[in-house]
Short mmCIF file of C-alpha atoms in Angstrom, two decimals:
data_model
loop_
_atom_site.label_atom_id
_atom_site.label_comp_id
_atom_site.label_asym_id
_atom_site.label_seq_id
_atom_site.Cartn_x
_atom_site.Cartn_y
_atom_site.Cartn_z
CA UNK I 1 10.13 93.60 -10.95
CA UNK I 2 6.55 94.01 -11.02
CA UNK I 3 4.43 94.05 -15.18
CA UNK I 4 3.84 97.67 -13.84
CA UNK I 5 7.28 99.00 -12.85
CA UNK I 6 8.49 97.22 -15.88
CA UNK I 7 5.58 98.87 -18.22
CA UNK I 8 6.69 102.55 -16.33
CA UNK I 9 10.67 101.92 -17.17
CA UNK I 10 9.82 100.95 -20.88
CA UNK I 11 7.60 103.85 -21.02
CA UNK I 12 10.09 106.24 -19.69
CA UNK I 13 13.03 105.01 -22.20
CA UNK I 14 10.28 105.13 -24.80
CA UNK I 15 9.24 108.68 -24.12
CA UNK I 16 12.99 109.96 -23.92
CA UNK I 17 13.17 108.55 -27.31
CA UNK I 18 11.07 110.62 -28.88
CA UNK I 19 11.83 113.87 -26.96
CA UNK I 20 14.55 114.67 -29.67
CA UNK I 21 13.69 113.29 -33.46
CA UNK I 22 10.56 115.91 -33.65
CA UNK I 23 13.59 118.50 -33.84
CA UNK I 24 17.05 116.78 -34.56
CA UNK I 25 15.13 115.45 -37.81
CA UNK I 26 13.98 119.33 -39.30
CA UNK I 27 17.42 120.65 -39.68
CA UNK I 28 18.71 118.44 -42.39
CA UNK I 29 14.95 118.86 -44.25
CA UNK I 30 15.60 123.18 -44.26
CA UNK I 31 17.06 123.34 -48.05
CA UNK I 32 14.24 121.10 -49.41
CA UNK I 33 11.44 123.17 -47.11
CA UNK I 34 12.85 126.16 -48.66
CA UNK I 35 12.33 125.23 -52.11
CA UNK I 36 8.92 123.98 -51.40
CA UNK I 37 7.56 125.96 -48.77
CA UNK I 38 9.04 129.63 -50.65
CA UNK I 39 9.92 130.59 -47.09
CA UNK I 40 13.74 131.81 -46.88
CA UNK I 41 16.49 129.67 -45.28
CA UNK I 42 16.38 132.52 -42.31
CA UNK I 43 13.06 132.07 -41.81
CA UNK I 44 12.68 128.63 -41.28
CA UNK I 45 15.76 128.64 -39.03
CA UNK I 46 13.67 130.35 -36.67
CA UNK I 47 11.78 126.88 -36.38
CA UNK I 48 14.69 126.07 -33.76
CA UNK I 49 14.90 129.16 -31.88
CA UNK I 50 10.78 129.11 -31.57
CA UNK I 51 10.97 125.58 -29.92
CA UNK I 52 13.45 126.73 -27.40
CA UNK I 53 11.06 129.55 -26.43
CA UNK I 54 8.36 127.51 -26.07
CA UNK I 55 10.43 125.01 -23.73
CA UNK I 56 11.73 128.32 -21.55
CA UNK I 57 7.87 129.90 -21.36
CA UNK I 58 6.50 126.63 -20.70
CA UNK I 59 8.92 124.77 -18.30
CA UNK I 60 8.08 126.56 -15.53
CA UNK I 61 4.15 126.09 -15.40
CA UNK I 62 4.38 122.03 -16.05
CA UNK I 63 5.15 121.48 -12.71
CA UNK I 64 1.67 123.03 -11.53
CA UNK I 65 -0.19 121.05 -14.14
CA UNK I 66 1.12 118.06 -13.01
CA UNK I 67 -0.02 118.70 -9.57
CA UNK I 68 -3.88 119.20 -10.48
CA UNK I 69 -3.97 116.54 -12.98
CA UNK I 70 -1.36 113.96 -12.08
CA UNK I 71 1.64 112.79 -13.28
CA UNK I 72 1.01 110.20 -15.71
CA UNK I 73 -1.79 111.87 -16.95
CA UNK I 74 0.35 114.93 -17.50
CA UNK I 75 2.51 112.54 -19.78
CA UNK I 76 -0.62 111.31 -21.74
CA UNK I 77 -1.58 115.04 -22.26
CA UNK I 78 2.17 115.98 -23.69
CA UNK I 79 2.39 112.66 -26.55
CA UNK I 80 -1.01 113.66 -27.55
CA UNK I 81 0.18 117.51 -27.89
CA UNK I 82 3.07 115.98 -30.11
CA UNK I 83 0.81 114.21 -32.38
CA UNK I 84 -1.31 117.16 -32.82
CA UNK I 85 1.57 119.13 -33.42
CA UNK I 86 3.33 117.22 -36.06
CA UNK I 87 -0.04 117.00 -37.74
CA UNK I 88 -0.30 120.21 -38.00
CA UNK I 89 2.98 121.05 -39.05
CA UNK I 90 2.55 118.96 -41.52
CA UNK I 91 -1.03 118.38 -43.27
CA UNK I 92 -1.25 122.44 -43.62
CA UNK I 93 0.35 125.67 -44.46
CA UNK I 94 2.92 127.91 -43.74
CA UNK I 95 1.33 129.35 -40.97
CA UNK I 96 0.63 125.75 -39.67
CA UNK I 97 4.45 124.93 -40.05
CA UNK I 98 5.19 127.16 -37.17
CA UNK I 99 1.68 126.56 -35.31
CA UNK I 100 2.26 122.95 -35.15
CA UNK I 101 5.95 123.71 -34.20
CA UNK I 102 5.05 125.44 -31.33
CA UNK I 103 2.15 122.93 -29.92
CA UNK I 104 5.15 120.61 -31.05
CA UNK I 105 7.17 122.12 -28.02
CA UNK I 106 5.05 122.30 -25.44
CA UNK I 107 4.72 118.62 -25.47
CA UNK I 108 8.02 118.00 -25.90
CA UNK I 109 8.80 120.45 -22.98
CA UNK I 110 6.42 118.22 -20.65
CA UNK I 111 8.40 115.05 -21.33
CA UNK I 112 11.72 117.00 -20.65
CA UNK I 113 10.70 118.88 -17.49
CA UNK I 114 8.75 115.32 -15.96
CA UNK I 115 11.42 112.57 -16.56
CA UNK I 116 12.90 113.39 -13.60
CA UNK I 117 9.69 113.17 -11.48
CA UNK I 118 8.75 110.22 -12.90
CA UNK I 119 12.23 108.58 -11.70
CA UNK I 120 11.58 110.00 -8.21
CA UNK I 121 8.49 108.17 -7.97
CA UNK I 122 8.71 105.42 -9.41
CA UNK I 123 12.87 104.27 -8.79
CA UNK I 124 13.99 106.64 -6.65
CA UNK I 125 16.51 103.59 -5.70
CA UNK I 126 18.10 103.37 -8.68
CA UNK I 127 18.50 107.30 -9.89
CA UNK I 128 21.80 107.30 -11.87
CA UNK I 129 20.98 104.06 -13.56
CA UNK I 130 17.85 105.17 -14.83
CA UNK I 131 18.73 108.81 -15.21
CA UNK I 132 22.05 107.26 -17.53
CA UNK I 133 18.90 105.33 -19.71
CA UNK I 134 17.07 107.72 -20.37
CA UNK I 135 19.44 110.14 -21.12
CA UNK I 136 21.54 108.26 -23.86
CA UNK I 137 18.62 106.99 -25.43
CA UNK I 138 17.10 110.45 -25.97
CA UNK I 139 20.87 111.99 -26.96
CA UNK I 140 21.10 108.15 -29.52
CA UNK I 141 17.38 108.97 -30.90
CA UNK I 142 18.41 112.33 -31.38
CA UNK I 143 20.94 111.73 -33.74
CA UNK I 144 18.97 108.73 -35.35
CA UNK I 145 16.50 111.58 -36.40
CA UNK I 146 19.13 114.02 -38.00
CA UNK I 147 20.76 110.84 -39.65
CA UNK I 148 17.60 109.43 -41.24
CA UNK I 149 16.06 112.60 -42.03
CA UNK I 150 17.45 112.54 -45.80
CA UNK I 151 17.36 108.77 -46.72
CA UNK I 152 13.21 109.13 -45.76
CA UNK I 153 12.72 112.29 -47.68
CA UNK I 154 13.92 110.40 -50.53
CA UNK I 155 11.58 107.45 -49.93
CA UNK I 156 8.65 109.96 -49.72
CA UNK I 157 9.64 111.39 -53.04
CA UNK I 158 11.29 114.74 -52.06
CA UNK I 159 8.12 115.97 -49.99
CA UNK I 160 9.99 117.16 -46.59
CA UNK I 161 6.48 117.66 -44.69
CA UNK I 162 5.39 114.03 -45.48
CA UNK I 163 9.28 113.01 -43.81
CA UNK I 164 8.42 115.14 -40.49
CA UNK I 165 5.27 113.80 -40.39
CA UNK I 166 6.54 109.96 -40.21
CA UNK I 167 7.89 110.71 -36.91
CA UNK I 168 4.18 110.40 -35.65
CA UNK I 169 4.38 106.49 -36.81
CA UNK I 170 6.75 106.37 -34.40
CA UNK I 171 5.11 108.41 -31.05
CA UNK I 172 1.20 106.47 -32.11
CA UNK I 173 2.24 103.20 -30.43
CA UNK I 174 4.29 105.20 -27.53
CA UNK I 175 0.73 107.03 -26.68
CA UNK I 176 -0.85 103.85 -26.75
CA UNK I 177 1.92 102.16 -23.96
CA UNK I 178 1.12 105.40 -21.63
CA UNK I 179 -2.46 105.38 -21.73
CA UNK I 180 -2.15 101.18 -20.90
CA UNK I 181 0.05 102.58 -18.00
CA UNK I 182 -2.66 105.50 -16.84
CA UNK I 183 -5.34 102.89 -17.07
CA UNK I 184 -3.48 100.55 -15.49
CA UNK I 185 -2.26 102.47 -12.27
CA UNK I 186 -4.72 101.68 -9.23
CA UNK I 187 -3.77 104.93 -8.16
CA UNK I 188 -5.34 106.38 -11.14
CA UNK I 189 -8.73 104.10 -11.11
CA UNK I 190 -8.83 104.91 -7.38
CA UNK I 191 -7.72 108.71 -7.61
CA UNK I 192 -5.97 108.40 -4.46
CA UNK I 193 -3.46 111.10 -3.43
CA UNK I 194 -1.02 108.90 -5.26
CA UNK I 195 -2.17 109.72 -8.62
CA UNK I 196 -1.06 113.21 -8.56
CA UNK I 197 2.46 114.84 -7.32
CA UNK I 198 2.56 115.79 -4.23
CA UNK I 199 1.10 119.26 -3.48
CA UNK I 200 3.45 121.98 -4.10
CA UNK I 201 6.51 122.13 -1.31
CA UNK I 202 6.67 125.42 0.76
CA UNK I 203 10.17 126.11 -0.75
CA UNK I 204 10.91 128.77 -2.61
CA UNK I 205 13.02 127.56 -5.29
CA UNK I 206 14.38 130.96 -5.79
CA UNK I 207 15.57 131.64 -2.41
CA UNK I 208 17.08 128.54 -2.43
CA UNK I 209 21.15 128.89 -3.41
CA UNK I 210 21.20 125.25 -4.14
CA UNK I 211 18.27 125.13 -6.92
CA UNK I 212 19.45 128.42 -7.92
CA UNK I 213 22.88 126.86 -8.17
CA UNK I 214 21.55 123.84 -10.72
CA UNK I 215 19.47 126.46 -12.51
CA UNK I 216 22.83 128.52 -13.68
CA UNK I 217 24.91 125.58 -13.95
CA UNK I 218 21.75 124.65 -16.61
CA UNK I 219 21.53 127.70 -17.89
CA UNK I 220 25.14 128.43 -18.70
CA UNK I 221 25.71 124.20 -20.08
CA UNK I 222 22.93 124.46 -22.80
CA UNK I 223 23.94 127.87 -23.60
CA UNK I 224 27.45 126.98 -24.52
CA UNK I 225 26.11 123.44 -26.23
CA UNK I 226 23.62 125.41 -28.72
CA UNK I 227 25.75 128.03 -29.25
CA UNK I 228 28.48 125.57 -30.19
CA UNK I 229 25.69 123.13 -32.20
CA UNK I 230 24.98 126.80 -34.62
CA UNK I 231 28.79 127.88 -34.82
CA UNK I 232 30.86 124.95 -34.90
CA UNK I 233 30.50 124.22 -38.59
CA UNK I 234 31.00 127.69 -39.11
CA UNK I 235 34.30 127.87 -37.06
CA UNK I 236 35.94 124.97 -39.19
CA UNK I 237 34.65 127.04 -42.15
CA UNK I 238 36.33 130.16 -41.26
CA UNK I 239 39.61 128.04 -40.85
CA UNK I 240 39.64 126.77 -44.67
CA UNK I 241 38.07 123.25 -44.36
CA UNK I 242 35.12 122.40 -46.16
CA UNK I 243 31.44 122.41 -44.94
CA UNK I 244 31.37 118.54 -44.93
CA UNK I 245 34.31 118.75 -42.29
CA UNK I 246 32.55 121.30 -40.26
CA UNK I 247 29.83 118.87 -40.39
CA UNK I 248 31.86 115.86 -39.30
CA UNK I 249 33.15 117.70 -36.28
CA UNK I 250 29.57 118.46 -35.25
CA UNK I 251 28.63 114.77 -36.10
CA UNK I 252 31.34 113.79 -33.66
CA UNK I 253 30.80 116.37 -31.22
CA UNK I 254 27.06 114.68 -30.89
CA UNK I 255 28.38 111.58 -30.93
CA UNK I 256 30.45 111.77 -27.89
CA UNK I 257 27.55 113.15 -25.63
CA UNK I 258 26.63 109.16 -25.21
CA UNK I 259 29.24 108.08 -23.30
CA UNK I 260 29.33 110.73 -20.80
CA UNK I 261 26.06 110.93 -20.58
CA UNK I 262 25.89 107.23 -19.54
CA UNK I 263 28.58 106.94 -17.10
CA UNK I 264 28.33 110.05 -15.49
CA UNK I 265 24.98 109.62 -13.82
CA UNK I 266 26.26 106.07 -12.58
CA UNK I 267 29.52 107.55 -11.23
CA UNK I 268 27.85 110.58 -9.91
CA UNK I 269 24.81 108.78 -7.85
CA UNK I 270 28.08 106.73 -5.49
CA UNK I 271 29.67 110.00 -4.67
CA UNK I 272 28.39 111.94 -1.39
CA UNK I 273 29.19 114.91 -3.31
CA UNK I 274 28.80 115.69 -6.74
CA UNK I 275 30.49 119.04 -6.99
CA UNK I 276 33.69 117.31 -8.58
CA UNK I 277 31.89 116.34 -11.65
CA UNK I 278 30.70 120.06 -11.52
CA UNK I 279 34.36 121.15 -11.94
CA UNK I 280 35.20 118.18 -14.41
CA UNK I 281 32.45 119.26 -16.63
CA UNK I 282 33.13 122.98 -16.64
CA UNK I 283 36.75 122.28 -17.05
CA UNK I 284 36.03 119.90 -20.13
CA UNK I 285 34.40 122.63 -21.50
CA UNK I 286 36.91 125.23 -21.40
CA UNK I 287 39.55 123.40 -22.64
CA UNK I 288 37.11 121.96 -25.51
CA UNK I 289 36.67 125.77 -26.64
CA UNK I 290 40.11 126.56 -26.26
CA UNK I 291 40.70 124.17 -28.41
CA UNK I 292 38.43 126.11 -31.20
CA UNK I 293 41.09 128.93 -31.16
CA UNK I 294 43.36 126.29 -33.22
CA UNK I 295 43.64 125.76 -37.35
CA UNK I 296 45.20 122.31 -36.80
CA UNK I 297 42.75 119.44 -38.07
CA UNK I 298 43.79 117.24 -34.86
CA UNK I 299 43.42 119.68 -32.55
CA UNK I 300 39.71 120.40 -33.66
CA UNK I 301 38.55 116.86 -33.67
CA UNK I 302 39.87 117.14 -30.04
CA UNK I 303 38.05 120.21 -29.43
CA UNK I 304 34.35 118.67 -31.11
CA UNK I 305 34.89 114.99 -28.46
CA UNK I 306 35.94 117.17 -25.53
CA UNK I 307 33.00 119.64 -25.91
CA UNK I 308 30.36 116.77 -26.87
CA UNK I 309 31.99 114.62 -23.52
CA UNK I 310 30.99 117.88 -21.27
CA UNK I 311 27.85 118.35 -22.88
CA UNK I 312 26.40 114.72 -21.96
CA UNK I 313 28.46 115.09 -18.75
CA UNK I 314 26.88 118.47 -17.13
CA UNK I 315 23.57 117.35 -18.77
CA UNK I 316 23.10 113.80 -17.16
CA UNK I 317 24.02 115.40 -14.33
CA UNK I 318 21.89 118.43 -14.26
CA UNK I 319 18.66 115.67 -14.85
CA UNK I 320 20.27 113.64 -12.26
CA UNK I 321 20.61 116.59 -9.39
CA UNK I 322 17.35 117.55 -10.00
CA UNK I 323 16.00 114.07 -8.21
CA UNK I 324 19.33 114.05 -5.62
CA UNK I 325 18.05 117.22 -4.57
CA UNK I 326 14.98 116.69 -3.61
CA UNK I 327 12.30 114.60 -1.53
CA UNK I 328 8.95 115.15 -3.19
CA UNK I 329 8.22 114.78 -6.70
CA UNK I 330 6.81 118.03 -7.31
CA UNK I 331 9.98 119.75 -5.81
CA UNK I 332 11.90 117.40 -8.61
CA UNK I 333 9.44 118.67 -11.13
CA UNK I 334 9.39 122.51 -10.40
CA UNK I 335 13.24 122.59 -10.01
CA UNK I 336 13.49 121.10 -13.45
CA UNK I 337 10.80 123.52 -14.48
CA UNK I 338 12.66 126.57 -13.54
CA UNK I 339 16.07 125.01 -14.42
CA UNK I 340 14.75 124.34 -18.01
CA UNK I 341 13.12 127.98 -18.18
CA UNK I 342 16.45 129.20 -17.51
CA UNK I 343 18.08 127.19 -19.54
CA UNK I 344 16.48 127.47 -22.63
CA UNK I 345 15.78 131.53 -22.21
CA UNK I 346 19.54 131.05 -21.83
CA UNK I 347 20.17 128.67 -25.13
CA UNK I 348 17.77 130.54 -27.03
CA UNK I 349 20.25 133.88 -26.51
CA UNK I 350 23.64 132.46 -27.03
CA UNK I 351 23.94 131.95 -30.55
CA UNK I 352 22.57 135.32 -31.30
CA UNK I 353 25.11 137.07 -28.75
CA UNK I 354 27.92 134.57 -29.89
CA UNK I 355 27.13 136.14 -33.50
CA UNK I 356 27.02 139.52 -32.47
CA UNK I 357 30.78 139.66 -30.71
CA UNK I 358 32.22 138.04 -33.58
CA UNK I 359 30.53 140.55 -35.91
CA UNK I 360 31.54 143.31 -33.44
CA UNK I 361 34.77 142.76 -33.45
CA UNK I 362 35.05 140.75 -36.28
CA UNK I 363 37.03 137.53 -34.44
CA UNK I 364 35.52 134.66 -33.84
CA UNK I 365 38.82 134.52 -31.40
CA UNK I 366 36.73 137.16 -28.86
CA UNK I 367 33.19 134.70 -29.35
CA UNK I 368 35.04 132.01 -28.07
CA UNK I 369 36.70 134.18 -25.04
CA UNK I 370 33.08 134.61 -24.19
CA UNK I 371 32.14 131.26 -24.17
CA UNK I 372 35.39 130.71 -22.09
CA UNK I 373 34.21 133.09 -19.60
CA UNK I 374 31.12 131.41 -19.64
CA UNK I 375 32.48 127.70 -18.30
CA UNK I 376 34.53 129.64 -15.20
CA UNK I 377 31.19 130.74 -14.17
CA UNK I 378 29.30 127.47 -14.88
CA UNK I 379 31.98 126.04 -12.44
CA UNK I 380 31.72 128.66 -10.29
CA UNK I 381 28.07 129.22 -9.67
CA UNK I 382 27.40 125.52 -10.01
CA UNK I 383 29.38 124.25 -7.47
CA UNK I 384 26.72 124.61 -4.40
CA UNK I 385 24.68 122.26 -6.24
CA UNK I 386 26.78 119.50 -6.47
CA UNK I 387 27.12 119.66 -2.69
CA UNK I 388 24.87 116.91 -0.69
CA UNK I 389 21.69 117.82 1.09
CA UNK I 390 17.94 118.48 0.12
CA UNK I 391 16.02 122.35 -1.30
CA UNK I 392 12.84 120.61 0.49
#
């Protein structure tokens, strides 16, 4: 392997590592910014639901950036939107909180909608291996944030600003890596065709059943994930355990996103179709909720590993079928664009409509049936895309 293609794979792991702590690490920090900030514990919940706006507003233009300025660049341009972000979030005020939350996103949302492009291009031989990579270590990282999140606010005495803003210790070096590789590229110095995606494919993504396919299957995937990620705890509340349990279960339900999100990629690449892991997926996730509708201690844990196993499977894959599905990199980019945009419109929505059929009818029983629905028609309107063949 070439010191280029071996300075592109450890900046791609590197970059899905730090897709996730900017966020994962906030929600542990919420009691502490409420006593210092003054701002209610609704209010800075909204910090979550704001980023997922930004990534479904902003998903679907990255694509078109990337073609004018290139594709590496375009990576350059989202770390340093990161950095400005988290400096801003955290060296000002209130107002700054959400102001750097937002430029926050839109960087972040460049890394997520470009990974796949950048595995076209770059190893478009070895797709589920690298898709499996990156993947885990963004889902690992994620969870590294949300674990470390209180032991640093304690080693910054208490000020939970000062702990987000460590996180930019981390991305400094990261920026430094992709600007060696920008540099670097002769198809940067040289500003050949080669240094920018390819210009935009004559497809139109949404007359296309296929990308239209992978955008629902998206869609519906992180709907059901977030929704379950705000309501799980609750559930095990409602069923008489205690608010550490509720937060075990969710613990366990991110832990077992690794796994599948490792070996389903790997599996998935071999097979000429991948519509079975479609099916497997959807079905995990039905049976995972069903699960919910239980009081027995067992039968939740069961519920939390199957739900986290079909969240890393149907999202590896999802990341994965947006390269399998097409030629150029800019097709891989805009599909993920628009799949994203859907997505997270989608993710943003689901807690909030989760909340209001269990206040509605006052069963969290019904909330679940809805979520239920939900993985039929993941399976359902997903399955084109799992079938082989190119949207370009």
């Amino acid at each position: 392997m070439k010191k280029q293609t071996r300075l592109i794979l450890l900046g791609i792991f590197l970059l899905a590592a730090i897709l996730r702590i900017p966020l994962t690490s906030v929600g542990p920090l919420l009691p502490r910014l409420n006593q210092t900030t003054g701002l209610s514990m609704t209010t800075l919940s909204q910090l979550t639901s704001i980023s997922l706006l930004v990534f479904a507003f902003t998903s679907i233009i990255v694509a078109r950036i990337a073609t004018k300025i290139g594709l590496n660049l375009s990576i350059v341009v989202s770390i340093i939107l990161m950095l400005i972000g988290i400096f801003i979030r955290s060296f000002t005020n209130n107002f700054g909180l959400f102001l750097g939350t937002i430029i926050l996103a839109v960087g972040i949302c460049f890394g997520n909608v470009l990974l796949p492009a950048l595995t076209k291009r770059y190893f478009p031989q070895h797709v589920g291996k690298i898709t499996s990579g990156y993947t885990i270590t963004m889902n690992f990282m994620g969870a590294v944030g949300s674990s470390l999140a209180i032991p640093i606010l304690e080693k910054v005495n208490n000020l939970p600003l000062i702990a987000l803003a460590t996180v930019g210790i981390i991305i400094i070096p990261i920026l430094f890596l992709w600007l060696l590789i920008y540099f670097s590229s002769p198809s940067q110095q040289s500003a050949s065709t080669n240094s920018k995606i390819a210009a935009p494919a004559p497809t139109n993504l949404y007359r296309s059943k296929t990308a239209l396919s992978l955008a629902t299957f998206m869609g519906i995937q992180s709907l059901i994930f977030y929704t379950c990620v705000a309501w799980l705890p609750n559930i095990i509340d409602q069923k008489g355990y205690s608010p550490a349990t509720g937060g075990f279960m969710l613990g366990l339900l991110q832990l077992m996103i690794l796994p599948a999100s490792f070996l389903v990629p790997m599996l998935a690449e071999k097979m000429h179709s991948q519509s079975i892991f479609i099916i497997i997926a959807g079905s995990t996730f039905i049976v995972g909720i069903t699960l919910l509708l239980s009081s027995n201690y067992i039968i939740l844990l069961l519920a939390s590993i199957l739900i986290g196993l079909a969240t890393g499977a149907s999202f590896s894959l999802c990341l994965m079928l947006f390269t399998l599905r097409t030629k150029q990199n800019e097709t891989a980019a805009s599909l993920s664009g628009m799949s994203q945009t859907i997505g997270y419109t989608l993710a943003a929505l689901g807690p909030t409509i989760f909340g209001l059929i269990a206040t509605h009818t006052n069963s969290i029983g019904w909330a679940l049936l809805f979520l239920i629905i939900l993985g039929f028609l993941m399976i359902i309107l997903g399955f084109q895309a799992g079938r082989p063949g190119t949207i370009d």
